[in-house]
Short mmCIF file of C-alpha atoms in Angstrom, two decimals:
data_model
loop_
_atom_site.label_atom_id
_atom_site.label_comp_id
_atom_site.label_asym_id
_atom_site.label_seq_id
_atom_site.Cartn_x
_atom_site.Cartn_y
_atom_site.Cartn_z
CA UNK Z 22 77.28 108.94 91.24
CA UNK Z 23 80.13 109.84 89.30
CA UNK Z 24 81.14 106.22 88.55
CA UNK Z 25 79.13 103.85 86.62
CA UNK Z 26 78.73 100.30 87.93
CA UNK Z 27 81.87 98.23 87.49
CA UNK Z 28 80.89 94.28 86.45
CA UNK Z 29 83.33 91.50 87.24
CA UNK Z 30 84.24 89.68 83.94
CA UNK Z 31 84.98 86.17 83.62
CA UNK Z 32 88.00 86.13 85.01
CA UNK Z 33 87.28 87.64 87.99
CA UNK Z 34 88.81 90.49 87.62
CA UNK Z 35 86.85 93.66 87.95
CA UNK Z 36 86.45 96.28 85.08
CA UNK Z 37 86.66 99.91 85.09
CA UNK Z 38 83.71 101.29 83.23
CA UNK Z 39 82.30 105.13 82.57
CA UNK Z 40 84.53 108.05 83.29
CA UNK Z 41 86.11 107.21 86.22
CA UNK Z 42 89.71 107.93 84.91
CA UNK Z 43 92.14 104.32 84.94
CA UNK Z 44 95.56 104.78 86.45
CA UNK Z 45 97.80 103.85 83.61
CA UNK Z 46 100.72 102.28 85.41
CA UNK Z 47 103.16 101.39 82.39
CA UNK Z 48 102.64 104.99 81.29
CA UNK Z 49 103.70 106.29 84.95
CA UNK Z 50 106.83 103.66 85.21
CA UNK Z 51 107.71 104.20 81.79
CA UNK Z 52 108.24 108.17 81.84
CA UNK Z 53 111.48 108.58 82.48
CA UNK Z 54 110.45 111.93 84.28
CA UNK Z 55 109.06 109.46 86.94
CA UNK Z 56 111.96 109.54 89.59
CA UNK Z 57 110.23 108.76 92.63
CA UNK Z 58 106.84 106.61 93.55
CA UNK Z 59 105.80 107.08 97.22
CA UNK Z 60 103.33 104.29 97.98
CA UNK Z 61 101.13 105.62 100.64
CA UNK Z 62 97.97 104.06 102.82
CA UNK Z 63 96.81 102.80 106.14
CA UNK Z 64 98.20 99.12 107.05
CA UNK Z 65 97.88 96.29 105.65
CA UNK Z 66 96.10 96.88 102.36
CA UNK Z 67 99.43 95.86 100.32
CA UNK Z 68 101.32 98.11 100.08
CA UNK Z 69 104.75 96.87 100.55
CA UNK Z 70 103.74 94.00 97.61
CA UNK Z 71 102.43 96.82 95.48
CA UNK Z 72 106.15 98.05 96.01
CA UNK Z 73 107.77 95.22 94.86
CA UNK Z 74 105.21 94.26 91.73
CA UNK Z 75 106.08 97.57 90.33
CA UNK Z 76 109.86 97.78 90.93
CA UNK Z 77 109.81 94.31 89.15
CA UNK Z 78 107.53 95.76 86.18
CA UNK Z 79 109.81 98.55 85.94
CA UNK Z 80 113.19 97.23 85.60
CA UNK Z 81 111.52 94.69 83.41
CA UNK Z 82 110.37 97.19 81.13
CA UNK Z 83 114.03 98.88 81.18
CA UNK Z 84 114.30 100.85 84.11
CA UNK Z 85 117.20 100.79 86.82
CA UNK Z 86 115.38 101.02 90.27
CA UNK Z 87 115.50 100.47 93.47
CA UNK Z 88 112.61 99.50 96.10
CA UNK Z 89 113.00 100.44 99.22
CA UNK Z 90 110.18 99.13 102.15
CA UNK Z 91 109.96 100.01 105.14
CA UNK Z 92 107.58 97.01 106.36
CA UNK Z 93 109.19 94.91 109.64
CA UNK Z 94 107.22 91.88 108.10
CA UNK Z 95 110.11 90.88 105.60
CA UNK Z 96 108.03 89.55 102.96
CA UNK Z 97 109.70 91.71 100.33
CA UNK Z 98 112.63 89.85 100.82
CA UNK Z 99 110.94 86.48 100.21
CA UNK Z 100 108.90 87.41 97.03
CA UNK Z 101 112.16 88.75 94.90
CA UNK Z 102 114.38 85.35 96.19
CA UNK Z 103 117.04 87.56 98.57
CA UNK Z 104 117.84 86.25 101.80
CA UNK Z 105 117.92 89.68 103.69
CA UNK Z 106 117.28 92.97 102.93
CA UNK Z 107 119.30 95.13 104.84
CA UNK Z 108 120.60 99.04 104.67
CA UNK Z 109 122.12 98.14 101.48
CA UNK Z 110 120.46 97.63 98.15
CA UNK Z 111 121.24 94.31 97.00
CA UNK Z 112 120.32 93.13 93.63
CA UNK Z 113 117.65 91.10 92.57
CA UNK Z 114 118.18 88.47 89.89
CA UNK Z 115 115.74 86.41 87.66
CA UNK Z 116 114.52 89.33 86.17
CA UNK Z 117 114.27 89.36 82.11
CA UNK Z 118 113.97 92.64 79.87
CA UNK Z 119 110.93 92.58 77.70
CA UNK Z 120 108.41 90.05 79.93
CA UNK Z 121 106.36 93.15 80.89
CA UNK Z 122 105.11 93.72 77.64
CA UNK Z 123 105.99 95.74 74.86
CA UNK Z 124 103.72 99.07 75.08
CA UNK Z 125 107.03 101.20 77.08
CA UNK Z 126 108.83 104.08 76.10
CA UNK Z 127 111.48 102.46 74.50
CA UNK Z 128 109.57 101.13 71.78
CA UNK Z 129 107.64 104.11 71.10
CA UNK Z 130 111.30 105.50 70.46
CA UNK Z 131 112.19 102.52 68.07
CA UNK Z 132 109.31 103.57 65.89
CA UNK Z 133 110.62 106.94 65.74
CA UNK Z 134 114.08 106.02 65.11
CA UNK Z 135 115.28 107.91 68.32
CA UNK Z 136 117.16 105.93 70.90
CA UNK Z 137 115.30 105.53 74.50
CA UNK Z 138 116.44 104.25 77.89
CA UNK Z 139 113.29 102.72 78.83
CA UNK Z 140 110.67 100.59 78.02
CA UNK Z 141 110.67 96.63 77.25
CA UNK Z 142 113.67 95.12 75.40
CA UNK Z 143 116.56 97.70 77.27
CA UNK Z 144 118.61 96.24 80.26
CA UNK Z 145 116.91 97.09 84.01
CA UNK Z 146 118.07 96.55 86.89
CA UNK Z 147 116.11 96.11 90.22
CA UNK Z 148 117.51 96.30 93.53
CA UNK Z 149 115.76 95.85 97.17
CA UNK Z 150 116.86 97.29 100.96
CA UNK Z 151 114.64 97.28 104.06
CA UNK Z 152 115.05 100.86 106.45
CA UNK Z 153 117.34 100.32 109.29
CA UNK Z 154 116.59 103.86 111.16
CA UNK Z 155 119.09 102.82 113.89
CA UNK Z 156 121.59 102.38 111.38
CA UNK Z 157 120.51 105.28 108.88
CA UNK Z 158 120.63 107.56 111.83
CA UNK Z 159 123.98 106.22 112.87
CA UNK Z 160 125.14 107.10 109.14
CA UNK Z 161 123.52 110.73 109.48
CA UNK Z 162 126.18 111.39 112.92
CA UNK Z 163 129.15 109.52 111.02
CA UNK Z 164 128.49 111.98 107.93
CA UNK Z 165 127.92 115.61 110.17
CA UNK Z 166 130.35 114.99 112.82
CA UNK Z 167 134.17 114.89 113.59
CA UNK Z 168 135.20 110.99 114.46
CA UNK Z 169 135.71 111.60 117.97
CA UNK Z 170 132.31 113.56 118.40
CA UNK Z 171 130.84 110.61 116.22
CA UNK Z 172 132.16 107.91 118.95
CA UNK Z 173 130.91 109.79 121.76
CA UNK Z 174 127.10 110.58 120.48
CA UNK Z 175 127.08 106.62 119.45
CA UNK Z 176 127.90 105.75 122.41
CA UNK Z 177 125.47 107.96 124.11
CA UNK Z 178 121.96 105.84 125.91
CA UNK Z 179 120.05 108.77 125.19
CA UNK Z 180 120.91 108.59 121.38
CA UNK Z 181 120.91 104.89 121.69
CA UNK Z 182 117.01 104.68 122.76
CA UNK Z 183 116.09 107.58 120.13
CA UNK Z 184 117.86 106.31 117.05
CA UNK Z 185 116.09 102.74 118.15
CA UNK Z 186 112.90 103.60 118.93
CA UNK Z 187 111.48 107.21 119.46
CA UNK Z 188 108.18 108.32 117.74
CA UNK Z 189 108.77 109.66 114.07
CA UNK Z 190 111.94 108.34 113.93
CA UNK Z 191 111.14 105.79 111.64
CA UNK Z 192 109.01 108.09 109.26
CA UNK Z 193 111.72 110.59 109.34
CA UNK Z 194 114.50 107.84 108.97
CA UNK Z 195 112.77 107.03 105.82
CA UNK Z 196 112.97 110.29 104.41
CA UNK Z 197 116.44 110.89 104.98
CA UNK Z 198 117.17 107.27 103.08
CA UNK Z 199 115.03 108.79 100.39
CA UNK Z 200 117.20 111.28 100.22
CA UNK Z 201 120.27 109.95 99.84
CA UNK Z 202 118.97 107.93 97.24
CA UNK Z 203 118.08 110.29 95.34
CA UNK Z 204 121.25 112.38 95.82
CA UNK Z 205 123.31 109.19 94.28
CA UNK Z 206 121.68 109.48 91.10
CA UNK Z 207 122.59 105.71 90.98
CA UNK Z 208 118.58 104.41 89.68
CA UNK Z 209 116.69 106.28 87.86
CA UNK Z 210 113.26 105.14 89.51
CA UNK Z 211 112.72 105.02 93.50
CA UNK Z 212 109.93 102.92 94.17
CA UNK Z 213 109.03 104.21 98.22
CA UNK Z 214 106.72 101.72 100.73
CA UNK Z 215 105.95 103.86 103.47
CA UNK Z 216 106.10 102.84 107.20
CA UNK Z 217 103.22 100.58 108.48
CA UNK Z 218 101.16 103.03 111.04
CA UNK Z 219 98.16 103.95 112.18
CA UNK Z 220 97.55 106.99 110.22
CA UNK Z 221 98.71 107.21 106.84
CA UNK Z 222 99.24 110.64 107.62
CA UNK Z 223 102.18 109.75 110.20
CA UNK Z 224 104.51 109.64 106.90
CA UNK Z 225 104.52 113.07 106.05
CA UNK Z 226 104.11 114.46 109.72
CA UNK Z 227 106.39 112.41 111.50
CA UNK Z 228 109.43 114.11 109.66
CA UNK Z 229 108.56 117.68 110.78
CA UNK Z 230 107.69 116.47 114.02
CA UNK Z 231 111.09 114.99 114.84
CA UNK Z 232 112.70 117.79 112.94
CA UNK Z 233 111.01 119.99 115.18
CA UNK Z 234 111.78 118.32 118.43
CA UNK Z 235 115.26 118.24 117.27
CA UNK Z 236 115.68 122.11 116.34
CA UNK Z 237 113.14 123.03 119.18
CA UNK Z 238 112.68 125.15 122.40
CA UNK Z 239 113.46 122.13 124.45
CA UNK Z 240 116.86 121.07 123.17
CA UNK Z 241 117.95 124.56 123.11
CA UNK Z 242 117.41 124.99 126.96
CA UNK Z 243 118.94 121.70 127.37
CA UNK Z 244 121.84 122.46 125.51
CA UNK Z 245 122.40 125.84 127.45
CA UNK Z 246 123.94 124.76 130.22
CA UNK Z 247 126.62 122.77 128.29
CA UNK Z 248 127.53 126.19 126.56
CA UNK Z 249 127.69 127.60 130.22
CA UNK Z 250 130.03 124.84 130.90
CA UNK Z 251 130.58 123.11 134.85
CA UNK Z 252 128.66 123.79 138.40
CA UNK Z 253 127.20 127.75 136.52
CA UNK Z 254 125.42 125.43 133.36
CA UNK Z 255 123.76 123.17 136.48
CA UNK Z 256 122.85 126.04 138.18
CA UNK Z 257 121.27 127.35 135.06
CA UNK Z 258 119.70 123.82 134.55
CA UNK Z 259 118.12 124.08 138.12
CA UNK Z 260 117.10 127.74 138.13
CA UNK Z 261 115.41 127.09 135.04
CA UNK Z 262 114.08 123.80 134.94
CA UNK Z 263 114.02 123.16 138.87
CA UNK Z 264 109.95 121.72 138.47
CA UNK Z 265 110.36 119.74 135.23
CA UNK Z 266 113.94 118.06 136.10
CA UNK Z 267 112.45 117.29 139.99
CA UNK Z 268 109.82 115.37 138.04
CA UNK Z 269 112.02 113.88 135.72
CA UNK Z 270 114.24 112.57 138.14
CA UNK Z 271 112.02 110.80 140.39
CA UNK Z 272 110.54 108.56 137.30
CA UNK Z 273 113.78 108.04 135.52
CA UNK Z 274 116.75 109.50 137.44
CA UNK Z 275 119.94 112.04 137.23
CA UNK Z 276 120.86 109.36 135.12
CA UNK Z 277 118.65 110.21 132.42
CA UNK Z 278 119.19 114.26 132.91
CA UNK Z 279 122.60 114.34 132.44
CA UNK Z 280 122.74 111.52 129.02
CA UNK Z 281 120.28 114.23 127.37
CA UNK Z 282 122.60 117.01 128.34
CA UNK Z 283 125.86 114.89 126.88
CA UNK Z 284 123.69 114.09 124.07
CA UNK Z 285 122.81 117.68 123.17
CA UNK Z 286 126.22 119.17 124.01
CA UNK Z 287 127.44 116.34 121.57
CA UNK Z 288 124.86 117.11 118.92
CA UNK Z 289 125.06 121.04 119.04
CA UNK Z 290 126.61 121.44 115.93
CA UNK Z 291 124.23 118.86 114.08
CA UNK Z 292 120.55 119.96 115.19
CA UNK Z 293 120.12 122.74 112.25
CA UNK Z 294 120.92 120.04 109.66
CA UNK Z 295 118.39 117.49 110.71
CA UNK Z 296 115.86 120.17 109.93
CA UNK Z 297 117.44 121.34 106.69
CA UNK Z 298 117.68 117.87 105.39
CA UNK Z 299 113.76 117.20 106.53
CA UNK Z 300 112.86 120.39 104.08
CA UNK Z 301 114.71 119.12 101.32
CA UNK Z 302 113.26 116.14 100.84
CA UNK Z 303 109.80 117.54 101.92
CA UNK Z 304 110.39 119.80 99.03
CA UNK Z 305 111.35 116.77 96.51
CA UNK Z 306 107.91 115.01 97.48
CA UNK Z 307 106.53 118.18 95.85
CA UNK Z 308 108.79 117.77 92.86
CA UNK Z 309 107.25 116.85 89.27
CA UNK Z 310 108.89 113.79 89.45
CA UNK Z 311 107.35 112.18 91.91
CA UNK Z 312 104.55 110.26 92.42
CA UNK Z 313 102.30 109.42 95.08
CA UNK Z 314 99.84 106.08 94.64
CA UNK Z 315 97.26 105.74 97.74
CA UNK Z 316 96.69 102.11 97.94
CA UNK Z 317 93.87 100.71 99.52
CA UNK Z 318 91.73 97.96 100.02
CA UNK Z 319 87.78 98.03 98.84
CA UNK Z 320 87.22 98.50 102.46
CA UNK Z 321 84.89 101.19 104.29
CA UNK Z 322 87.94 102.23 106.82
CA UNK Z 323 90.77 101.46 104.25
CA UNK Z 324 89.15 104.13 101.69
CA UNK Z 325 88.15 106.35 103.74
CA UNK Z 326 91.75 106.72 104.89
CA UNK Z 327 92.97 107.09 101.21
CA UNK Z 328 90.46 109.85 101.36
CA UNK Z 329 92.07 111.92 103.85
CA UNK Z 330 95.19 111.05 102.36
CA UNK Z 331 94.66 112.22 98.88
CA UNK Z 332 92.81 115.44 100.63
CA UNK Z 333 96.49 115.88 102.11
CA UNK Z 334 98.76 115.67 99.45
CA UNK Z 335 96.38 117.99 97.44
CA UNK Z 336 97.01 120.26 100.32
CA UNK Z 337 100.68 120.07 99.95
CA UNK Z 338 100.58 120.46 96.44
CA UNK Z 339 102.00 116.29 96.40
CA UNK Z 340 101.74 115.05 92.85
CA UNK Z 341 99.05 112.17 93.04
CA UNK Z 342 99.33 109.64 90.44
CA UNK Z 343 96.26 107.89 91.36
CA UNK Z 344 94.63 104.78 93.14
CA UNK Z 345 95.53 101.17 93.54
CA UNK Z 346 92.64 98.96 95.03
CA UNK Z 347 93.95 95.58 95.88
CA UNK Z 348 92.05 92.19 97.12
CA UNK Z 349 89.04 93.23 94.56
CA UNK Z 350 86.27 90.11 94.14
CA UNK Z 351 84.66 89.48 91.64
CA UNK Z 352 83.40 86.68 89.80
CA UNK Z 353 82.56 84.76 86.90
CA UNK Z 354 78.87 83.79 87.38
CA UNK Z 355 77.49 87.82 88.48
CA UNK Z 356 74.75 87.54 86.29
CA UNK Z 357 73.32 85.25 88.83
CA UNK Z 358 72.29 87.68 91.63
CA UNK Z 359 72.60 86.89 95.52
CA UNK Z 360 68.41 86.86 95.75
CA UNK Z 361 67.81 84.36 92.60
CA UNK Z 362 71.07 82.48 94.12
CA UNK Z 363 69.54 82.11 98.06
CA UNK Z 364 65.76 81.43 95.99
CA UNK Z 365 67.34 78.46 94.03
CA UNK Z 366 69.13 77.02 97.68
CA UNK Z 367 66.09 77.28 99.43
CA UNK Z 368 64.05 75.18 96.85
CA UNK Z 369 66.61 73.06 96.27
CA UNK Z 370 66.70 72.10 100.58
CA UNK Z 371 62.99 72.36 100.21
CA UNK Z 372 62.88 68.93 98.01
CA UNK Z 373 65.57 67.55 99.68
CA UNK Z 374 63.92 67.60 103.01
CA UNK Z 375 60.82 66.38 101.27
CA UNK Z 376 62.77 63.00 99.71
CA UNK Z 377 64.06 62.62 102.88
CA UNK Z 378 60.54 62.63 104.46
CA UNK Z 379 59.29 60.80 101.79
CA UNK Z 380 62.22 57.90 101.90
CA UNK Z 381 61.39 57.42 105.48
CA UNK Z 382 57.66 56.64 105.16
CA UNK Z 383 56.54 59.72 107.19
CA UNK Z 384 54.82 60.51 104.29
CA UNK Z 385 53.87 58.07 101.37
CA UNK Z 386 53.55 58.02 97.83
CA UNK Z 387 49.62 58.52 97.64
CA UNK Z 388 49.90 62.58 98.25
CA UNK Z 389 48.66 62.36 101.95
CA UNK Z 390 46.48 59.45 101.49
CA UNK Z 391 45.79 57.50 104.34
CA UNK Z 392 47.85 53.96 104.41
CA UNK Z 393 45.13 51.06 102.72
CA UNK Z 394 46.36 48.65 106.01
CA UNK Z 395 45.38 50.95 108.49
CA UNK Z 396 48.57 51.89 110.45
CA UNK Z 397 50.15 54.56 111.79
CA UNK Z 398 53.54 55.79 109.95
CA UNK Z 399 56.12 54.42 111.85
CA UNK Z 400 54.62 51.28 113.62
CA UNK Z 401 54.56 47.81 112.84
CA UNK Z 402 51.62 46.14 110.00
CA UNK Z 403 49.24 43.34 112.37
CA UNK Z 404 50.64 40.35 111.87
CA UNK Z 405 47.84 39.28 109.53
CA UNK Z 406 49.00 42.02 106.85
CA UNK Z 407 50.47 40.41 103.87
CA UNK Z 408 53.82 42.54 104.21
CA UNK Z 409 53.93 41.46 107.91
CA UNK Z 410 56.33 38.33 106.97
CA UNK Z 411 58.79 40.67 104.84
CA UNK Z 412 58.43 43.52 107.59
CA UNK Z 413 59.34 41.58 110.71
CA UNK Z 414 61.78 39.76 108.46
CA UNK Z 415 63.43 43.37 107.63
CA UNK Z 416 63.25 44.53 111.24
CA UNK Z 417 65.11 41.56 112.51
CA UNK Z 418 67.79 42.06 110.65
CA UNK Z 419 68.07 45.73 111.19
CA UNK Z 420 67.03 46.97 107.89
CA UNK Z 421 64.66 49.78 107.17
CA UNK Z 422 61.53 49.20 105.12
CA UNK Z 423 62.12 48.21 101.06
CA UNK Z 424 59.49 49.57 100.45
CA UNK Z 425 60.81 52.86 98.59
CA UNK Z 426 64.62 52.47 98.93
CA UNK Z 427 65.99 55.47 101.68
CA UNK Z 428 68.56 58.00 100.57
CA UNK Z 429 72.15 57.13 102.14
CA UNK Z 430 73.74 59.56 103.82
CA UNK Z 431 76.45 57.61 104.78
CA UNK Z 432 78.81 58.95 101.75
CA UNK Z 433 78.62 62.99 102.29
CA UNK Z 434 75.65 65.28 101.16
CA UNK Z 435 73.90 64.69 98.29
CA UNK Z 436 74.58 66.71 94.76
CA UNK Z 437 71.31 68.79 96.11
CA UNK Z 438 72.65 69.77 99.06
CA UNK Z 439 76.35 70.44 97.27
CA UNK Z 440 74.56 72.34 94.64
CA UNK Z 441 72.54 74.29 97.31
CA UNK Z 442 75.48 75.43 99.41
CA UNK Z 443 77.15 76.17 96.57
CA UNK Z 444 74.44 78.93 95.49
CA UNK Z 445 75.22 80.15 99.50
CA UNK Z 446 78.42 80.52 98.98
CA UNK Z 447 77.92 82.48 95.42
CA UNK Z 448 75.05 84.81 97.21
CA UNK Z 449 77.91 85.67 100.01
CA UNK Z 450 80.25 86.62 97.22
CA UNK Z 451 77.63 88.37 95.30
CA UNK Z 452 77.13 90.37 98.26
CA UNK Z 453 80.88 91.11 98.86
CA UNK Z 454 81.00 92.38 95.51
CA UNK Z 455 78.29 94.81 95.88
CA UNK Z 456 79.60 96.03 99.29
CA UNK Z 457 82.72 96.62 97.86
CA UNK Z 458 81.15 98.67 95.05
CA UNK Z 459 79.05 100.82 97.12
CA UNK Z 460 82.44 101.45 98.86
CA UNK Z 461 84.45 102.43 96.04
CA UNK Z 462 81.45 104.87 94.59
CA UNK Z 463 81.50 106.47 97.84
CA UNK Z 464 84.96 107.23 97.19
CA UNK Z 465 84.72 108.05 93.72
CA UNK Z 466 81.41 110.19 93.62
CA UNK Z 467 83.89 112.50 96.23
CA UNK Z 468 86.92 112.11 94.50
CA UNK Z 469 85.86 111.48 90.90
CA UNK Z 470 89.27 113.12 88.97
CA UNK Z 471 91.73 110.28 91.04
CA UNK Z 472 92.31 107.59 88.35
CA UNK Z 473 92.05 104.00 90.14
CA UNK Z 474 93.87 100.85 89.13
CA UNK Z 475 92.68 97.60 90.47
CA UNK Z 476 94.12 94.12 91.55
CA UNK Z 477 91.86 90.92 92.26
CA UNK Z 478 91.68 88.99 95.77
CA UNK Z 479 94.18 86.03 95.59
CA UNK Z 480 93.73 83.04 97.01
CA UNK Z 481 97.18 82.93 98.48
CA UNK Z 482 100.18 84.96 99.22
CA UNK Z 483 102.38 86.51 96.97
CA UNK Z 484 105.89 84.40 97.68
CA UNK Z 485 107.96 84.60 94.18
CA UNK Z 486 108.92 86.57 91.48
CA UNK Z 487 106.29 84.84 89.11
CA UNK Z 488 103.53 86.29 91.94
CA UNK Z 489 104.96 90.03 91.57
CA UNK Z 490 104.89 89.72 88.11
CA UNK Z 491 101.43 88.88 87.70
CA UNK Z 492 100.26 91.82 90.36
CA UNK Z 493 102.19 93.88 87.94
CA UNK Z 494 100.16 92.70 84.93
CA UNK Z 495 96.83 93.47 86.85
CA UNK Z 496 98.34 97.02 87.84
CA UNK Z 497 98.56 97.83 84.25
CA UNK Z 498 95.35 97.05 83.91
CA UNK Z 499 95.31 93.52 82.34
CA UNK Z 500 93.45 90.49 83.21
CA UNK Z 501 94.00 88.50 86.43
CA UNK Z 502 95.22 84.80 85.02
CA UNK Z 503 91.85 82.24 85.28
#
């Protein structure tokens, strides 16, 4: 393996040991090179609060940025106290400059005399939007086209049901919004969580796809016959097309046929751009400054998708900044192991059982000896027996033998049988831990050059500033709060 073991400390936070390289966060956020950070991985492994902890770090620590997310679930909204995010970055207050620490650029610069923009003690800013593709593409035909040509594509169904809805639209929506961004010059950080899909690949495919379909074979024989103009462009339609639009127009109608052809003739002068703009921002993915950090879970499917994914950007020559494992476990007791902890429950049941026996005379107090009177666990001394009087006495009023005293269950378990789950509970964890690092040295034996960053499991959902703040703390690598 190329990673050494990592041990939970007492916090529960888990440690990076050996040479597995740690993503240094504050160093990333701080450079003022940094321009862009694309957070990238499968769903639902945190990336859109991963976002939002660093955009809050960041303009903490001096830097003017905006996070833009991409996730329908809203939650960014919630955590940094705005009541919407829309297509427009709004600001986010409650921030103050210097509580992320004081290792950033600008106080390397005060050292050295020389004045710096980053770094703890400047003034950041942070603002938040969520991606509305209907309304970014909307923005895209107000910007390329004449007002009246505008009106008439917005108005279109055709455009209507593919700026709401069609596949790669949303990835490629996102780029363009990238784009203008970054054409603003407005922040000097973009902090990027990309869509929530299947494949984390869909975010750099989806944009060439859609690009593609845009610029394509297809549009360009549908936008023929408008160039032909009146019954010749039909004719042309027909002669060409006569199988495909006969199929077409017994599932969805003329209807359909003729909203794509309005929608092409309208778009004409607007399909080459679509593609340009898709290869300039493909192209500033591959610039130095950006960043791309795969986040994952500790999760066989969730890593093995940051796998393909850091395969890919390496393919594209994307600058990877490294690794963010969220929901890590760990724990404060590890030196007890799951075997010694499922040993210790097992004896401690063992002579709980055996009180219990004990405490209801199925077995007595002579080690197995046979009962001096004669009888039979369970049934009732002759009525000769000296304890006779005190036994009938005892029955008649419903009471069990006071003899040896029962245990009563009537209040909950006993501290045993706490105790004893308890040690369950810590063997379960104990064996979550060591799933999860068989996992991650799977990933890192193959990959062993990607620095990683972790964040512990929380017991709760991030739902405040305070929360993003504290998954900042853990991105840079410090302790989770006991």
């Amino acid at each position: 393996m190329s990673g050494e073991r990592q041990r939970p400390d007492s916090t529960g936070h888990s440690v990076l040991d050996g040479p597995v390289p740690r993503l240094d966060t504050d160093a990333l956020l701080d450079d003022p090179g940094t321009r862009i950070i694309v957070c990238c991985g499968s769903g639902g492994v945190g990336k859109t609060t991963t976002a939002a902890a660093l955009g809050v770090r960041a303009a903490e620590r001096g830097r003017r940025v905006v996070v833009l997310t991409i996730d329908p679930a809203r939650r960014l909204a919630q955590s940094m106290g705005i009541a919407s995010l829309d297509n427009i970055p709004r600001r986010v207050e409650g921030l103050s400059a210097g509580d992320a620490g004081g290792t950033g650029a600008a106080d390397e610069a005060g050292e050295s005399g020389e004045t710096g923009e980053t770094g703890a003690g400047a003034s950041g800013e942070l603002h938040a939007m969520m991606l509305d593709m209907k309304r970014t593409f909307d923005e895209i035909v107000e910007a390329h086209a004449d007002p009246e040509r505008a009106r008439a594509i917005l108005a279109n169904p055709f455009y209507q049901s593919l700026s709401a809805g069609f596949a790669g639209t949303q990835e490629y929506m996102a780029m363009e919004k990238l784009g203008q961004l970054r054409a603003r010059d407005e922040w000097d950080l973009i902090i990027v969580d990309t869509p929530p899909s299947r494949s984390a690949l869909d975010f750099l495919d989806a944009p060439k796809r859609l690009g593609s379909f845009l610029d394509g074979k297809f549009i360009r024989v549908l936008m023929a016959p408008a160039k032909v103009g009146g019954r010749a462009g039909m004719k042309f339609l027909n002669a060409g097309m006569s199988v495909m639009t006969g199929t077409l127009s017994k599932l969805v109608g003329g209807q359909l046929l003729r909203d794509v052809q309005t929608f092409v003739a309208a778009m004409d002068t607007m399909f080459g751009g679509f593609r340009t703009r898709a290869d300039a921002t493909y192209r500033l993915l591959q610039a130095p400054g950006t960043a791309f950090l795969v986040v994952a879970a500790p999760e066989q499917d969730a890593l093995r998708e940051a796998a393909y994914f850091v395969e890919r950007l390496a393919a594209e020559k994307m600058p990877l900044a490294g690794l963010v494992l969220n929901r890590v476990h760990g724990s404060g007791a590890d030196r007890i192991s799951a075997e010694r902890a499922l040993a210790a429950a097992e004896q401690l049941e063992a002579e709980n059982e055996s009180e219990n026996l004990e405490n209801g005379r199925i077995a007595d107090a002579a080690g197995g000896q046979a009962d001096p009177t004669g009888t039979v666990p369970g049934d009732a001394p002759p009525a000769d027996s000296p304890a006779a009087p005190d036994t009938a006495e005892d029955g008649a009023s419903g009471e069990p033998p006071t003899a040896r005293p029962a245990a009563d269950h009537g209040d909950g378990p006993t501290a045993d049988q706490l105790a004893a789950r308890l040690l369950r509970l810590h063997a379960e964890r104990m064996r979550t831990l060591a799933r999860e690092q068989r996992t991650r040295e799977r990933f890192t034996a193959v990959h062993p050059d990607v620095p990683v960053t972790e964040v512990a499991a929380l017991p709760g959902d991030v739902h405040d500033l305070a929360g993003l703040r504290a998954i900042g703390e853990q991105l840079a690598g410090q302790p989770a709060a006991a």
